[in-house]
Amino acid sequence: MQKAWLNQVKFDAHGLVPAIAQDAESGKVLMVAWMNAEALAETASTRRAVYWSRSRNRLWRKGEESGHTQEVHEIRLDCDADVVLLLIKQIGGIACHTGRESCFFQRLDNDDNGPHWKSVEPVIKDPKKIYL
């Protein structure tokens, strides 16, 4: 049985809503993922981030393989009720599967060679050592 608050979320045709994970202290956006109603309900009840993995077609409990879990301090819904914002504490300091703090580590630079993406954040831990 769905909770009334879940019925207020506008999930897309696939039953998903985008979820932004933002560091509760620094305000830095760490990642964007997808949630279905089950993932959002579990996140709300456990205060641990749970997403829907489109590639695996199943629930993805953040950190289940890497140990880099997300403690959820607040859950917010945008004005159109179609985007969720999680204010989180990133355990282990790594949110990205590339071993970086944030998935948003590439910046569009423009120089003599024209526009190109440049990695501007360091790898904190080699992914090969995270995902054994």
PDB file of C-alpha atoms in Angstrom:
ATOM      1  CA  MET A   1       0.000   0.000   0.000  1.00  0.00           C
ATOM      2  CA  GLN A   2       1.490   3.325  -1.074  1.00  0.00           C
ATOM      3  CA  LYS A   3       1.725   6.177   1.354  1.00  0.00           C
ATOM      4  CA  ALA A   4      -0.184   9.380   0.554  1.00  0.00           C
ATOM      5  CA  TRP A   5       3.018  11.424   0.329  1.00  0.00           C
ATOM      6  CA  LEU A   6       4.316   9.139  -2.434  1.00  0.00           C
ATOM      7  CA  ASN A   7       1.174   9.795  -4.479  1.00  0.00           C
ATOM      8  CA  GLN A   8       2.163  13.468  -4.629  1.00  0.00           C
ATOM      9  CA  VAL A   9       5.371  12.638  -6.517  1.00  0.00           C
ATOM     10  CA  LYS A  10       5.018  12.811 -10.305  1.00  0.00           C
ATOM     11  CA  PHE A  11       6.837   9.717 -11.504  1.00  0.00           C
ATOM     12  CA  ASP A  12       7.445   9.494 -15.270  1.00  0.00           C
ATOM     13  CA  ALA A  13       5.906   6.942 -17.655  1.00  0.00           C
ATOM     14  CA  HIS A  14       8.495   4.390 -16.461  1.00  0.00           C
ATOM     15  CA  GLY A  15       7.608   4.973 -12.797  1.00  0.00           C
ATOM     16  CA  LEU A  16      10.819   6.932 -12.146  1.00  0.00           C
ATOM     17  CA  VAL A  17      11.755  10.348 -10.804  1.00  0.00           C
ATOM     18  CA  PRO A  18      15.210  11.963 -11.015  1.00  0.00           C
ATOM     19  CA  ALA A  19      16.984  12.264  -7.668  1.00  0.00           C
ATOM     20  CA  ILE A  20      19.798  14.703  -6.979  1.00  0.00           C
ATOM     21  CA  ALA A  21      22.232  13.861  -4.178  1.00  0.00           C
ATOM     22  CA  GLN A  22      23.693  17.016  -2.645  1.00  0.00           C
ATOM     23  CA  ASP A  23      26.179  17.234   0.213  1.00  0.00           C
ATOM     24  CA  ALA A  24      24.219  18.587   3.187  1.00  0.00           C
ATOM     25  CA  GLU A  25      27.187  20.594   4.503  1.00  0.00           C
ATOM     26  CA  SER A  26      28.994  21.939   1.427  1.00  0.00           C
ATOM     27  CA  GLY A  27      26.026  22.139  -0.950  1.00  0.00           C
ATOM     28  CA  LYS A  28      28.059  20.386  -3.662  1.00  0.00           C
ATOM     29  CA  VAL A  29      25.999  18.295  -6.085  1.00  0.00           C
ATOM     30  CA  LEU A  30      27.467  14.802  -5.970  1.00  0.00           C
ATOM     31  CA  MET A  31      25.323  12.778  -8.340  1.00  0.00           C
ATOM     32  CA  VAL A  32      22.001  12.343 -10.104  1.00  0.00           C
ATOM     33  CA  ALA A  33      20.198   9.014 -10.202  1.00  0.00           C
ATOM     34  CA  TRP A  34      16.664   7.658 -10.538  1.00  0.00           C
ATOM     35  CA  MET A  35      14.170   6.482  -7.930  1.00  0.00           C
ATOM     36  CA  ASN A  36      10.960   4.545  -8.198  1.00  0.00           C
ATOM     37  CA  ALA A  37       8.315   4.625  -5.459  1.00  0.00           C
ATOM     38  CA  GLU A  38       9.868   1.645  -3.661  1.00  0.00           C
ATOM     39  CA  ALA A  39      13.332   3.246  -3.623  1.00  0.00           C
ATOM     40  CA  LEU A  40      11.961   6.554  -2.366  1.00  0.00           C
ATOM     41  CA  ALA A  41       9.890   4.857   0.354  1.00  0.00           C
ATOM     42  CA  GLU A  42      12.874   2.777   1.530  1.00  0.00           C
ATOM     43  CA  THR A  43      15.104   5.870   1.509  1.00  0.00           C
ATOM     44  CA  ALA A  44      12.557   7.730   3.645  1.00  0.00           C
ATOM     45  CA  SER A  45      12.221   4.888   6.141  1.00  0.00           C
ATOM     46  CA  THR A  46      15.907   3.920   6.470  1.00  0.00           C
ATOM     47  CA  ARG A  47      17.511   7.347   5.873  1.00  0.00           C
ATOM     48  CA  ARG A  48      19.989   5.590   3.543  1.00  0.00           C
ATOM     49  CA  ALA A  49      19.916   6.436  -0.170  1.00  0.00           C
ATOM     50  CA  VAL A  50      18.310   3.801  -2.368  1.00  0.00           C
ATOM     51  CA  TYR A  51      17.975   4.311  -6.103  1.00  0.00           C
ATOM     52  CA  TRP A  52      16.599   2.443  -9.111  1.00  0.00           C
ATOM     53  CA  SER A  53      19.338   1.159 -11.385  1.00  0.00           C
ATOM     54  CA  ARG A  54      18.130   1.369 -14.974  1.00  0.00           C
ATOM     55  CA  SER A  55      21.087  -0.693 -16.218  1.00  0.00           C
ATOM     56  CA  ARG A  56      20.539  -3.489 -13.669  1.00  0.00           C
ATOM     57  CA  ASN A  57      16.742  -3.086 -13.616  1.00  0.00           C
ATOM     58  CA  ARG A  58      16.631  -3.363  -9.823  1.00  0.00           C
ATOM     59  CA  LEU A  59      16.923  -1.405  -6.607  1.00  0.00           C
ATOM     60  CA  TRP A  60      20.408  -0.080  -5.971  1.00  0.00           C
ATOM     61  CA  ARG A  61      21.272   0.563  -2.344  1.00  0.00           C
ATOM     62  CA  LYS A  62      24.033   3.157  -2.696  1.00  0.00           C
ATOM     63  CA  GLY A  63      27.259   1.673  -1.385  1.00  0.00           C
ATOM     64  CA  GLU A  64      26.145  -1.963  -1.492  1.00  0.00           C
ATOM     65  CA  GLU A  65      29.303  -2.850  -3.437  1.00  0.00           C
ATOM     66  CA  SER A  66      31.633   0.069  -2.721  1.00  0.00           C
ATOM     67  CA  GLY A  67      30.777   0.749   0.921  1.00  0.00           C
ATOM     68  CA  HIS A  68      30.266   4.422  -0.002  1.00  0.00           C
ATOM     69  CA  THR A  69      26.783   4.823   1.432  1.00  0.00           C
ATOM     70  CA  GLN A  70      24.761   8.013   1.701  1.00  0.00           C
ATOM     71  CA  GLU A  71      23.130   9.050   4.981  1.00  0.00           C
ATOM     72  CA  VAL A  72      20.028  11.052   4.131  1.00  0.00           C
ATOM     73  CA  HIS A  73      19.462  14.159   6.253  1.00  0.00           C
ATOM     74  CA  GLU A  74      16.558  15.633   4.264  1.00  0.00           C
ATOM     75  CA  ILE A  75      14.356  14.740   1.335  1.00  0.00           C
ATOM     76  CA  ARG A  76      12.858  17.567  -0.708  1.00  0.00           C
ATOM     77  CA  LEU A  77      10.497  17.692  -3.668  1.00  0.00           C
ATOM     78  CA  ASP A  78      10.677  20.440  -6.297  1.00  0.00           C
ATOM     79  CA  CYS A  79       7.821  22.815  -7.168  1.00  0.00           C
ATOM     80  CA  ASP A  80       6.571  20.611 -10.021  1.00  0.00           C
ATOM     81  CA  ALA A  81       6.797  17.489  -7.833  1.00  0.00           C
ATOM     82  CA  ASP A  82       8.900  15.733 -10.469  1.00  0.00           C
ATOM     83  CA  VAL A  83      12.439  15.938  -9.033  1.00  0.00           C
ATOM     84  CA  VAL A  84      13.668  14.741  -5.636  1.00  0.00           C
ATOM     85  CA  LEU A  85      16.571  16.351  -3.798  1.00  0.00           C
ATOM     86  CA  LEU A  86      18.432  14.342  -1.166  1.00  0.00           C
ATOM     87  CA  LEU A  87      20.584  16.289   1.269  1.00  0.00           C
ATOM     88  CA  ILE A  88      23.132  13.685   2.270  1.00  0.00           C
ATOM     89  CA  LYS A  89      26.345  12.888   4.053  1.00  0.00           C
ATOM     90  CA  GLN A  90      28.548  10.869   1.706  1.00  0.00           C
ATOM     91  CA  ILE A  91      30.260   8.124   3.696  1.00  0.00           C
ATOM     92  CA  GLY A  92      33.839   7.599   2.510  1.00  0.00           C
ATOM     93  CA  GLY A  93      33.859  10.854   0.532  1.00  0.00           C
ATOM     94  CA  ILE A  94      33.305   9.119  -2.827  1.00  0.00           C
ATOM     95  CA  ALA A  95      29.961   9.315  -4.647  1.00  0.00           C
ATOM     96  CA  CYS A  96      31.112   8.478  -8.182  1.00  0.00           C
ATOM     97  CA  HIS A  97      31.959   5.029  -9.531  1.00  0.00           C
ATOM     98  CA  THR A  98      35.069   6.632 -11.060  1.00  0.00           C
ATOM     99  CA  GLY A  99      36.498   7.055  -7.541  1.00  0.00           C
ATOM    100  CA  ARG A 100      35.815  10.782  -7.344  1.00  0.00           C
ATOM    101  CA  GLU A 101      33.882  12.827  -4.804  1.00  0.00           C
ATOM    102  CA  SER A 102      31.318  13.910  -7.405  1.00  0.00           C
ATOM    103  CA  CYS A 103      30.058  12.564 -10.716  1.00  0.00           C
ATOM    104  CA  PHE A 104      30.319  16.131 -12.041  1.00  0.00           C
ATOM    105  CA  PHE A 105      34.093  16.155 -12.450  1.00  0.00           C
ATOM    106  CA  GLN A 106      34.238  17.258 -16.093  1.00  0.00           C
ATOM    107  CA  ARG A 107      34.180  20.949 -17.016  1.00  0.00           C
ATOM    108  CA  LEU A 108      33.664  22.338 -20.495  1.00  0.00           C
ATOM    109  CA  ASP A 109      36.799  24.306 -21.376  1.00  0.00           C
ATOM    110  CA  ASN A 110      37.360  26.396 -24.475  1.00  0.00           C
ATOM    111  CA  ASP A 111      40.878  27.074 -25.690  1.00  0.00           C
ATOM    112  CA  ASP A 112      42.782  27.164 -28.992  1.00  0.00           C
ATOM    113  CA  ASN A 113      41.572  23.618 -29.724  1.00  0.00           C
ATOM    114  CA  GLY A 114      37.940  24.642 -29.243  1.00  0.00           C
ATOM    115  CA  PRO A 115      35.465  23.386 -26.655  1.00  0.00           C
ATOM    116  CA  HIS A 116      36.351  20.134 -24.885  1.00  0.00           C
ATOM    117  CA  TRP A 117      35.647  18.358 -21.597  1.00  0.00           C
ATOM    118  CA  LYS A 118      38.408  18.479 -19.005  1.00  0.00           C
ATOM    119  CA  SER A 119      38.574  16.425 -15.803  1.00  0.00           C
ATOM    120  CA  VAL A 120      38.977  18.954 -12.987  1.00  0.00           C
ATOM    121  CA  GLU A 121      38.587  16.780  -9.886  1.00  0.00           C
ATOM    122  CA  PRO A 122      41.030  14.129  -8.716  1.00  0.00           C
ATOM    123  CA  VAL A 123      40.421  10.423  -8.380  1.00  0.00           C
ATOM    124  CA  ILE A 124      40.345   9.787  -4.633  1.00  0.00           C
ATOM    125  CA  LYS A 125      40.541   6.016  -4.951  1.00  0.00           C
ATOM    126  CA  ASP A 126      41.176   3.784  -7.951  1.00  0.00           C
ATOM    127  CA  PRO A 127      37.848   2.171  -8.917  1.00  0.00           C
ATOM    128  CA  LYS A 128      39.663  -1.167  -9.389  1.00  0.00           C
ATOM    129  CA  LYS A 129      40.327  -1.102  -5.641  1.00  0.00           C
ATOM    130  CA  ILE A 130      36.720  -0.166  -4.834  1.00  0.00           C
ATOM    131  CA  TYR A 131      34.898  -2.701  -6.986  1.00  0.00           C
ATOM    132  CA  LEU A 132      36.702  -5.986  -6.545  1.00  0.00           C
TER     133      LEU A 132
END
